[in-house]
mmCIF file of C-alpha atoms in Angstrom:
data_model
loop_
_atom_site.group_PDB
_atom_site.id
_atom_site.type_symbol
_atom_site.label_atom_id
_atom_site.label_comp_id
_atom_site.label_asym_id
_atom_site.label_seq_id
_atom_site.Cartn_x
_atom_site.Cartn_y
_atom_site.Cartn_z
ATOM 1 C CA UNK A 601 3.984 10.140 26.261
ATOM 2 C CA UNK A 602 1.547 12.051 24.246
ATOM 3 C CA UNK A 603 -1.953 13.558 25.130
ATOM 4 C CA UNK A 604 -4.878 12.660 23.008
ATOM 5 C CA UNK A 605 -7.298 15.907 23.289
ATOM 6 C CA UNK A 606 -10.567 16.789 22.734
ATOM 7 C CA UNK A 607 -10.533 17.280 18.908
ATOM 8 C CA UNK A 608 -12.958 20.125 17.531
ATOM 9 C CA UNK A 609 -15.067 18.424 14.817
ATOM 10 C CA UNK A 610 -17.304 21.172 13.143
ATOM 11 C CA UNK A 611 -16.864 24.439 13.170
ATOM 12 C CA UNK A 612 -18.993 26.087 16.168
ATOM 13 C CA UNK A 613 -18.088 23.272 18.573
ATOM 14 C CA UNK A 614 -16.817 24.205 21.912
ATOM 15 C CA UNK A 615 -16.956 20.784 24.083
ATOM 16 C CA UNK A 616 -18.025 17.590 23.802
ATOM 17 C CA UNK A 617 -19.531 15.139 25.565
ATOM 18 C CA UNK A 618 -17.657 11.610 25.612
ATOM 19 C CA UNK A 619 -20.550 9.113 24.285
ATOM 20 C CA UNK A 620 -18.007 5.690 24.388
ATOM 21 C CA UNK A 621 -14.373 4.681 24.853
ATOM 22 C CA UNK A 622 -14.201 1.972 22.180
ATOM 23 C CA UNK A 623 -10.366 1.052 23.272
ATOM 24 C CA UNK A 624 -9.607 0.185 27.365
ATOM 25 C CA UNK A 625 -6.469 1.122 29.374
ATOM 26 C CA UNK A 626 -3.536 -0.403 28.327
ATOM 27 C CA UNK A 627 -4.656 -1.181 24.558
ATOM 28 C CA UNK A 628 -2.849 -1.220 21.800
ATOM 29 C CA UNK A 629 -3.514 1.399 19.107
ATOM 30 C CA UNK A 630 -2.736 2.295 15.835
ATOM 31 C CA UNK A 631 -2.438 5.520 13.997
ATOM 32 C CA UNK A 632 -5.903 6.580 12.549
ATOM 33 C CA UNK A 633 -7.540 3.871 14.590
ATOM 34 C CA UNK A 634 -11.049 4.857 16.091
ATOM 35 C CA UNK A 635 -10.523 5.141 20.071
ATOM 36 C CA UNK A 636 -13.859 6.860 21.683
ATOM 37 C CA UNK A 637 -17.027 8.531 20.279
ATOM 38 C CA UNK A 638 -18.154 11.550 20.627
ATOM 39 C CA UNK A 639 -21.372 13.603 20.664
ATOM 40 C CA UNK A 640 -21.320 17.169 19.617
ATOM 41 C CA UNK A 641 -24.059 19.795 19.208
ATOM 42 C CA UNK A 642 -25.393 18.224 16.274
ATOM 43 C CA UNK A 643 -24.288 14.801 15.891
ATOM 44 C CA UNK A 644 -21.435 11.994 17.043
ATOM 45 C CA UNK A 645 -18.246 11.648 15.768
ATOM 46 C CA UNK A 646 -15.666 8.601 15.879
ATOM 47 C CA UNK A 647 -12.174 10.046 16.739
ATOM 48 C CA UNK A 648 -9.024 8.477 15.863
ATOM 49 C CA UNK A 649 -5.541 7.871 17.580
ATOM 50 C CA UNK A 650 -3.373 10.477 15.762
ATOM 51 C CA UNK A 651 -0.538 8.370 17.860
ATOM 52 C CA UNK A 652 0.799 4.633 17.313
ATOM 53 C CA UNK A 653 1.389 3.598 20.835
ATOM 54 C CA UNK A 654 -0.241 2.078 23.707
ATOM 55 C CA UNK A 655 -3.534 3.762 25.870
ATOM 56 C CA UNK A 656 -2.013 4.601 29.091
ATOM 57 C CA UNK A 657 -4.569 6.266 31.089
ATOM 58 C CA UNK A 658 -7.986 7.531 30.550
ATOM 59 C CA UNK A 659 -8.534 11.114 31.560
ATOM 60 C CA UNK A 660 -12.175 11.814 30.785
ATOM 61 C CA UNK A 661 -14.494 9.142 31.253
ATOM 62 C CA UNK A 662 -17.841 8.320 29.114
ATOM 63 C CA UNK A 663 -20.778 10.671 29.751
ATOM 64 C CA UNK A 664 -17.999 13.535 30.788
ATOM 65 C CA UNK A 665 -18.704 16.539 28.770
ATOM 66 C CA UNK A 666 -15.343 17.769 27.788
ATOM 67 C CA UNK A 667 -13.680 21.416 26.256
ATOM 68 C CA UNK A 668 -11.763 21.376 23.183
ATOM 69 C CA UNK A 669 -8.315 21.074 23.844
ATOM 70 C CA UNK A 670 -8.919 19.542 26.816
ATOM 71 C CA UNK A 671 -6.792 16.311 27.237
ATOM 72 C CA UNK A 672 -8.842 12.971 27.502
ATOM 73 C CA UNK A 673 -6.583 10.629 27.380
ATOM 74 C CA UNK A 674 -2.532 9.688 27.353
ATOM 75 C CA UNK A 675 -0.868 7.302 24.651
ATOM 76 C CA UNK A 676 2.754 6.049 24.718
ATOM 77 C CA UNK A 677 4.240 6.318 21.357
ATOM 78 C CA UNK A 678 5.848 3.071 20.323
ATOM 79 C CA UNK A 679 8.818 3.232 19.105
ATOM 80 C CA UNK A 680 9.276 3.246 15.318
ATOM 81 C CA UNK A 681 11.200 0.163 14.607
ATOM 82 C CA UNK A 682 15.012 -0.124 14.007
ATOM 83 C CA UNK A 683 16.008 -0.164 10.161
ATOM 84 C CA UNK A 684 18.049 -3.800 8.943
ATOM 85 C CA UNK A 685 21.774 -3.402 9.881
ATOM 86 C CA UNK A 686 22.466 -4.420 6.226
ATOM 87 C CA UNK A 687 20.186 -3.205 3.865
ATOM 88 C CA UNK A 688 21.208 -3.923 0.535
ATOM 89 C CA UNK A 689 21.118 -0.902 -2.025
ATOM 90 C CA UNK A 690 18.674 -1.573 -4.592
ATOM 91 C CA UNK A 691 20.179 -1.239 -7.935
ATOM 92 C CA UNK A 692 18.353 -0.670 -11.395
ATOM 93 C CA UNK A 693 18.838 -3.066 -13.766
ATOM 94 C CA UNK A 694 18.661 -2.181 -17.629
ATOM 95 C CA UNK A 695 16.611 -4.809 -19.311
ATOM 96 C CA UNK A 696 14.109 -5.366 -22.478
ATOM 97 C CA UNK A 697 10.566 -5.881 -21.528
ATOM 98 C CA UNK A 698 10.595 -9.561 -23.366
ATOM 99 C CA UNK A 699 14.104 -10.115 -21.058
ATOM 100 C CA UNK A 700 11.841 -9.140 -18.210
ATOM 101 C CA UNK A 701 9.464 -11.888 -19.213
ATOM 102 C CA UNK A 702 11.124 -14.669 -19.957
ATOM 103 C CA UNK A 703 13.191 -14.505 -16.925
ATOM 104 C CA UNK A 704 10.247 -13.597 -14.799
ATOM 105 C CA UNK A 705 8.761 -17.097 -16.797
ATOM 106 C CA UNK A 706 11.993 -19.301 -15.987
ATOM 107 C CA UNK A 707 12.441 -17.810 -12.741
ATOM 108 C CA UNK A 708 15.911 -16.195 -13.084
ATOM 109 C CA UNK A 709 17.043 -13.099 -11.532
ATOM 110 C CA UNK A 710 18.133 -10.368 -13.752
ATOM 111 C CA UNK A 711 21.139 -9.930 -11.285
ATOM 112 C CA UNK A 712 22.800 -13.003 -11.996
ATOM 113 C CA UNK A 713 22.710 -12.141 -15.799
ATOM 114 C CA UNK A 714 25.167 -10.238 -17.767
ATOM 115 C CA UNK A 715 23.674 -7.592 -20.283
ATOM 116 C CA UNK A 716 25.562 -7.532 -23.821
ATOM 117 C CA UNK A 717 23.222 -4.946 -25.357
ATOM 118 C CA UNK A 718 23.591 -1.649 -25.545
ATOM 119 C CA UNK A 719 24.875 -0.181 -21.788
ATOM 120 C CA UNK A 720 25.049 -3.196 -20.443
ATOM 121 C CA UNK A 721 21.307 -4.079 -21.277
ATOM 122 C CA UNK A 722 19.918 -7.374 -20.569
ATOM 123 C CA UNK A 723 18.440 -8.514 -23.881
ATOM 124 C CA UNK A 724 16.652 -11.852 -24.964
ATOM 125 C CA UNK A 725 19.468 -13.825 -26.319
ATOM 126 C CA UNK A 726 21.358 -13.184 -22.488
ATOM 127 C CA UNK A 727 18.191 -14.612 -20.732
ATOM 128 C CA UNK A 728 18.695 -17.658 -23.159
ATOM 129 C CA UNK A 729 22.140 -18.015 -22.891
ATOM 130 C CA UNK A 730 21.926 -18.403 -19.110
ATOM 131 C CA UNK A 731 19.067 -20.474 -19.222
ATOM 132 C CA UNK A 732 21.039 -22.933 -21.910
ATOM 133 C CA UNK A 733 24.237 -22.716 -19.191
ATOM 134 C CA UNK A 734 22.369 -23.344 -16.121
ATOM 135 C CA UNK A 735 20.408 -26.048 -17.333
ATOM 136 C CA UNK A 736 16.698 -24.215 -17.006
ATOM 137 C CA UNK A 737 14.332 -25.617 -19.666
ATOM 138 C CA UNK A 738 13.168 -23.658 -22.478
ATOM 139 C CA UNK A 739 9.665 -24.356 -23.013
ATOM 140 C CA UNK A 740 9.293 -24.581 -26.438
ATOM 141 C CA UNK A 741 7.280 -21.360 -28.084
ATOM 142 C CA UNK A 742 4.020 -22.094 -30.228
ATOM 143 C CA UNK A 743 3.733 -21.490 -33.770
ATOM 144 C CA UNK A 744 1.893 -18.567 -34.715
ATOM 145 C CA UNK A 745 -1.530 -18.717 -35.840
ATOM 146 C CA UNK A 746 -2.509 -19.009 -39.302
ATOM 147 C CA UNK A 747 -4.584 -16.273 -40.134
ATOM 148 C CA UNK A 748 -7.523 -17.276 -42.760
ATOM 149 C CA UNK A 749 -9.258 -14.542 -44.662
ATOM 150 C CA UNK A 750 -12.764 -14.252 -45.372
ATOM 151 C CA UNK A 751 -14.110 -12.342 -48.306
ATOM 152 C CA UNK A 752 -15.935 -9.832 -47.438
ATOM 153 C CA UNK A 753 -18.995 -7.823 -49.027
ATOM 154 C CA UNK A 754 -19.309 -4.116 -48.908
ATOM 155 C CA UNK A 755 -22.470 -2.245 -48.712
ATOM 156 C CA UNK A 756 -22.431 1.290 -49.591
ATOM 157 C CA UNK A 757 -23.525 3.580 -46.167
ATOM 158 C CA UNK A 758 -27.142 4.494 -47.993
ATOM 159 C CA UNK A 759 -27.957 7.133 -44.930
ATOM 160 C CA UNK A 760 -30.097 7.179 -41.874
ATOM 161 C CA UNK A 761 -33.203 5.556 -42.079
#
């Protein structure tokens, strides 16, 4: 269980006066989630859970003018979930960017191919070669584009006009 207190939000503030609970008794809320406004000297200020948990109880009620420090309310802290009993290690694979592609483009994991390049590296050619053994189509690559140039006329700069 954790108190939620009065929070000071500017400098010279002393208490507060509760203005609206925005979340009821036995709510959920979430970490940085707005739970209750509140109306200082000079102006009104949302204040958020600092706890992920459930609203309990409400302490202070709205209109109550409140200390700083003062507890207004009391949240029970979920508890953070349980990790995966197997969690499987994540392991860098060495691979060119175009490898990257083109297996990212046939839809083949890098895992299931063996590198031949340099430190085990995954290279082009691999990605192909397991393509061609598994039977994954190749889509077939497009010529480049022929490149046609224009002559072009130069005009010596003559200055700013």
């Amino acid at each position: 269980m954790a108190e939620l207190k009065m929070p000071r939000l500017d400098p010279v503030m002393e208490e507060g006066r509760i203005v609206e609970w925005l979340k009821k008794e036995g709510d959920d809320v979430s970490k940085g989630e707005t739970v209750l406004v509140v109306e200082g000297e000079k102006t009104t200020f949302e204040v958020e859970s600092p706890y992920t948990g459930k609203l309990v109880k409400i302490l202070k009620r709205s209109g109550e003018v409140v200390k700083v420090g003062e507890a207004i309310a009391v949240i029970e802290e979920a508890e953070a979930p349980s990790p995966p009993s197997k969690v499987k290690p994540r392991i860098r694979i060495k691979a060119s960017p175009i490898a990257k592609k083109l297996a990212k483009e046939l839809g083949i994991s890098l895992e299931e191919v063996e590198g031949t390049g340099p430190g085990g590296r995954i290279t082009k050619e691999d990605v192909l070669k397991y393509a061609k053994e598994h039977g994954i189509a190749i889509p077939a690559i497009a010529p480049k584009a022929e490149v046609i140039e224009e002559k072009v006329k130069r005009v010596p700069f003559a200055g700013v006009r």
